């Protein structure tokens, strides 16, 4: 168990550019979640997957955001035409949903995005 | 989503027990009580969860009131490494978590 990994750890981009983040969950975890966290606040849910199916998207996820999990393993989160308000920590978590389990979500270290 | 109320901050001396309270008066029958913590510059970390009975694990204990309208996370001996923001979250499980602002715990050597 190597834990949840995220890449890159830090990203600085100019307003209007597109960025893509990657999350590698714990192997065999079938659920994958994306959250966003701004300074002084708790994480906010963005979207989540079970295997390759995207089950829910928060209304925080505007049309500029898209997430994929093509083979039910790693996931990518893309932000198009970034805005300064997108500056935040983007967190990925995974869990194993089985009967009687899946209550624990394991979080990665996050990708810190700064939009200048 | 059911809401939880936690103090903004608490302070503890090292090696003393810490009791972190959480009120959740509108909890539903299917909601589990989850606790996560977030150390500085890290992602949140699962601590413990329970439904009705008190729970213990290697990290902490969770005491749940009989009416389930409140709970307390107990760290038996606080260390400097326990300084973090602690989040109390209600969830039926296997769903996205709804975080509040949590309680910032400071541990004094």
Short mmCIF file of C-alpha atoms in Angstrom, two decimals:
data_model
loop_
_atom_site.label_atom_id
_atom_site.label_comp_id
_atom_site.label_asym_id
_atom_site.label_seq_id
_atom_site.Cartn_x
_atom_site.Cartn_y
_atom_site.Cartn_z
CA UNK A 1 0.00 0.00 0.00
CA UNK A 2 1.80 3.06 -1.27
CA UNK A 3 -0.97 5.52 -0.50
CA UNK A 4 -2.70 8.04 -2.74
CA UNK A 5 -0.33 10.06 -4.88
CA UNK A 6 -0.96 13.31 -6.72
CA UNK A 7 1.01 15.04 -9.40
CA UNK A 8 2.16 17.75 -9.57
CA UNK A 9 2.39 18.89 -5.96
CA UNK A 10 2.53 22.53 -6.95
CA UNK A 11 1.40 24.33 -10.09
CA UNK A 12 1.68 28.00 -10.92
CA UNK A 13 -0.14 29.13 -14.01
CA UNK A 14 -1.29 32.32 -15.65
CA UNK A 15 -4.92 33.23 -15.83
CA UNK A 16 -6.54 31.77 -18.92
CA UNK A 17 -4.25 28.76 -19.20
CA UNK A 18 -5.43 25.16 -18.90
CA UNK A 19 -4.07 22.85 -16.20
CA UNK A 20 -4.38 19.13 -15.58
CA UNK A 21 -3.80 17.27 -12.33
CA UNK A 22 -3.36 13.55 -11.86
CA UNK A 23 -4.37 11.31 -8.97
CA UNK A 24 -3.25 7.71 -8.45
CA UNK A 25 -5.45 6.04 -5.84
CA UNK A 26 -4.57 3.11 -3.65
CA UNK A 27 -4.60 0.08 -5.92
CA UNK A 28 -7.88 -1.82 -5.96
CA UNK A 29 -9.79 1.11 -4.44
CA UNK A 30 -12.86 1.47 -6.58
CA UNK A 31 -14.00 4.89 -5.39
CA UNK A 32 -12.11 8.09 -6.13
CA UNK A 33 -13.02 11.57 -4.91
CA UNK A 34 -11.86 15.07 -5.77
CA UNK A 35 -12.06 17.92 -3.26
CA UNK A 36 -10.92 21.52 -3.27
CA UNK A 37 -9.65 23.42 -0.23
CA UNK A 38 -9.06 27.13 0.11
CA UNK A 39 -7.13 28.77 2.90
CA UNK A 40 -8.79 28.49 6.30
CA UNK A 41 -11.65 26.32 5.04
CA UNK A 42 -12.35 22.62 5.14
CA UNK A 43 -12.19 20.65 1.89
CA UNK A 44 -15.20 20.93 -0.44
CA UNK A 45 -16.42 18.05 -2.55
CA UNK A 46 -16.09 18.39 -6.33
CA UNK A 47 -16.83 15.01 -7.91
CA UNK A 48 -16.40 11.28 -7.44
CA UNK A 49 -16.12 8.04 -9.37
CA UNK A 50 -16.89 4.42 -8.82
CA UNK A 51 -14.54 2.58 -11.11
CA UNK A 52 -14.74 4.57 -14.36
CA UNK A 53 -18.25 5.92 -13.81
CA UNK A 54 -18.59 9.50 -12.59
CA UNK A 55 -21.37 9.30 -10.01
CA UNK A 56 -21.83 12.88 -8.86
CA UNK A 57 -20.63 16.39 -9.60
CA UNK A 58 -20.90 19.28 -7.18
CA UNK A 59 -22.37 22.53 -8.41
CA UNK A 60 -18.95 23.96 -7.57
CA UNK A 61 -17.71 22.11 -10.64
CA UNK A 62 -18.32 24.67 -13.37
CA UNK A 63 -18.19 23.87 -17.08
CA UNK A 64 -14.51 24.75 -17.06
CA UNK A 65 -13.78 21.71 -14.89
CA UNK A 66 -13.73 18.16 -16.17
CA UNK A 67 -12.64 14.94 -14.54
CA UNK A 68 -12.02 11.49 -15.93
CA UNK A 69 -11.09 8.07 -14.70
CA UNK A 70 -10.70 6.22 -18.00
CA UNK A 71 -9.79 2.73 -16.84
CA UNK A 72 -11.01 2.88 -13.30
CA UNK A 73 -7.51 3.43 -11.98
CA UNK A 74 -5.90 6.89 -12.05
CA UNK A 75 -7.95 10.05 -12.51
CA UNK A 76 -7.32 13.44 -14.04
CA UNK A 77 -8.88 16.79 -13.20
CA UNK A 78 -8.62 19.47 -15.85
CA UNK A 79 -9.38 23.15 -15.41
CA UNK A 80 -9.77 25.16 -18.58
CA UNK A 81 -9.28 28.94 -18.82
CA UNK A 82 -8.12 29.19 -15.23
CA UNK A 83 -9.25 32.13 -13.09
CA UNK A 84 -7.67 33.56 -9.97
CA UNK A 85 -10.55 32.12 -7.95
CA UNK A 86 -9.38 28.65 -8.91
CA UNK A 87 -6.31 29.06 -6.72
CA UNK A 88 -6.65 26.36 -4.07
CA UNK A 89 -5.41 22.98 -2.91
CA UNK A 90 -6.93 20.16 -4.95
CA UNK A 91 -7.20 16.96 -2.96
CA UNK A 92 -7.83 13.44 -4.17
CA UNK A 93 -9.08 10.59 -1.97
CA UNK A 94 -9.88 6.95 -2.55
CA UNK A 95 -11.84 4.28 -0.77
CA UNK A 96 -12.84 0.67 -1.23
CA UNK A 97 -16.58 0.37 -1.39
CA UNK A 98 -17.68 -3.08 -0.33
CA UNK A 99 -20.40 -4.30 1.93
CA UNK A 100 -19.57 -3.16 5.43
CA UNK A 101 -16.48 -1.24 4.35
CA UNK A 102 -15.54 1.92 2.56
CA UNK A 103 -16.14 4.34 5.33
CA UNK A 104 -12.54 5.49 5.39
CA UNK A 105 -11.32 7.77 2.67
CA UNK A 106 -7.56 7.97 2.14
CA UNK A 107 -6.34 11.34 0.98
CA UNK A 108 -3.36 12.29 -1.11
CA UNK A 109 -1.06 15.20 -0.31
CA UNK A 110 -2.86 17.52 -2.71
CA UNK A 111 -1.89 19.74 -5.64
CA UNK A 112 -1.56 23.39 -4.79
CA UNK A 113 -2.66 25.59 -7.69
CA UNK A 114 -1.74 29.25 -7.89
CA UNK A 115 -3.25 31.29 -10.70
CA UNK A 116 -1.48 34.60 -11.34
CA UNK B 1 -26.41 17.26 4.83
CA UNK B 2 -26.62 17.19 8.63
CA UNK B 3 -24.50 19.85 10.28
CA UNK B 4 -21.98 19.54 13.06
CA UNK B 5 -20.80 22.18 15.50
CA UNK B 6 -17.26 22.19 16.83
CA UNK B 7 -15.22 24.74 18.78
CA UNK B 8 -12.91 26.75 16.55
CA UNK B 9 -9.84 25.96 18.58
CA UNK B 10 -8.59 24.08 21.61
CA UNK B 11 -5.32 23.84 23.44
CA UNK B 12 -3.76 20.95 25.30
CA UNK B 13 -0.59 20.19 27.16
CA UNK B 14 1.64 17.47 25.84
CA UNK B 15 0.99 14.02 27.30
CA UNK B 16 -2.40 15.10 28.66
CA UNK B 17 -5.70 13.63 27.41
CA UNK B 18 -7.70 15.74 24.97
CA UNK B 19 -11.46 15.69 24.56
CA UNK B 20 -12.69 17.23 21.32
CA UNK B 21 -16.46 17.80 21.34
CA UNK B 22 -18.89 17.75 18.44
CA UNK B 23 -22.60 18.55 18.46
CA UNK B 24 -24.89 17.09 15.80
CA UNK B 25 -28.43 17.52 17.02
CA UNK B 26 -29.99 16.85 13.59
CA UNK B 27 -28.22 13.54 12.99
CA UNK B 28 -30.28 10.98 11.11
CA UNK B 29 -30.54 7.30 11.95
CA UNK B 30 -28.30 6.26 9.05
CA UNK B 31 -25.52 8.77 9.73
CA UNK B 32 -22.18 7.54 10.98
CA UNK B 33 -20.02 9.96 12.95
CA UNK B 34 -16.61 10.28 11.30
CA UNK B 35 -13.51 12.08 12.49
CA UNK B 36 -10.68 13.15 10.23
CA UNK B 37 -7.70 15.31 11.02
CA UNK B 38 -5.47 17.43 8.84
CA UNK B 39 -1.91 18.11 9.80
CA UNK B 40 -0.24 21.24 8.40
CA UNK B 41 0.45 21.00 4.66
CA UNK B 42 -1.05 17.52 4.38
CA UNK B 43 -4.29 15.97 3.16
CA UNK B 44 -6.89 14.91 5.71
CA UNK B 45 -6.33 11.64 7.55
CA UNK B 46 -9.03 9.25 8.76
CA UNK B 47 -9.12 8.92 12.54
CA UNK B 48 -12.18 6.94 13.58
CA UNK B 49 -15.88 6.45 12.95
CA UNK B 50 -18.87 5.04 14.82
CA UNK B 51 -22.63 4.66 14.72
CA UNK B 52 -24.01 4.17 18.22
CA UNK B 53 -21.46 2.42 20.42
CA UNK B 54 -18.19 3.86 21.64
CA UNK B 55 -15.23 2.91 19.48
CA UNK B 56 -11.51 2.56 20.11
CA UNK B 57 -8.60 2.23 17.75
CA UNK B 58 -4.87 2.79 17.91
CA UNK B 59 -5.25 6.51 17.26
CA UNK B 60 -8.16 7.56 19.43
CA UNK B 61 -11.46 6.75 21.11
CA UNK B 62 -14.88 7.96 20.08
CA UNK B 63 -17.54 8.43 22.75
CA UNK B 64 -21.08 8.78 21.40
CA UNK B 65 -23.92 10.13 23.51
CA UNK B 66 -26.86 7.85 24.05
CA UNK B 67 -29.17 10.13 22.00
CA UNK B 68 -26.43 10.46 19.34
CA UNK B 69 -26.77 14.22 19.34
CA UNK B 70 -23.19 14.72 20.39
CA UNK B 71 -19.89 12.90 20.40
CA UNK B 72 -16.37 13.35 21.73
CA UNK B 73 -13.08 12.38 20.17
CA UNK B 74 -10.58 11.41 22.84
CA UNK B 75 -6.83 11.48 22.33
CA UNK B 76 -5.45 9.67 25.34
CA UNK B 77 -2.03 11.32 25.44
CA UNK B 78 -1.55 14.31 23.20
CA UNK B 79 1.79 14.66 21.47
CA UNK B 80 3.15 17.52 19.42
CA UNK B 81 2.39 15.45 16.32
CA UNK B 82 -1.32 15.58 17.18
CA UNK B 83 -1.46 19.32 16.50
CA UNK B 84 -3.91 19.52 13.60
CA UNK B 85 -7.38 20.55 12.51
CA UNK B 86 -9.91 17.91 13.58
CA UNK B 87 -13.11 17.51 11.58
CA UNK B 88 -16.30 15.85 12.83
CA UNK B 89 -18.41 14.72 9.86
CA UNK B 90 -21.76 12.98 9.54
CA UNK B 91 -22.15 10.58 6.64
CA UNK B 92 -23.98 7.33 5.88
CA UNK B 93 -20.68 6.05 4.54
CA UNK B 94 -19.48 5.53 0.98
CA UNK B 95 -20.47 9.07 0.08
CA UNK B 96 -18.60 12.34 -0.37
CA UNK B 97 -17.62 13.96 2.89
CA UNK B 98 -18.95 17.38 3.91
CA UNK B 99 -16.27 19.15 5.93
CA UNK B 100 -16.90 22.11 8.22
CA UNK B 101 -14.14 24.30 9.58
CA UNK B 102 -13.16 21.84 12.29
CA UNK B 103 -11.32 22.41 15.56
CA UNK B 104 -7.72 23.55 15.46
CA UNK B 105 -5.87 21.71 18.23
CA UNK B 106 -2.67 23.20 19.57
CA UNK B 107 -0.41 21.07 21.76
CA UNK B 108 1.93 22.80 24.16
CA UNK B 109 5.19 21.16 25.14
#
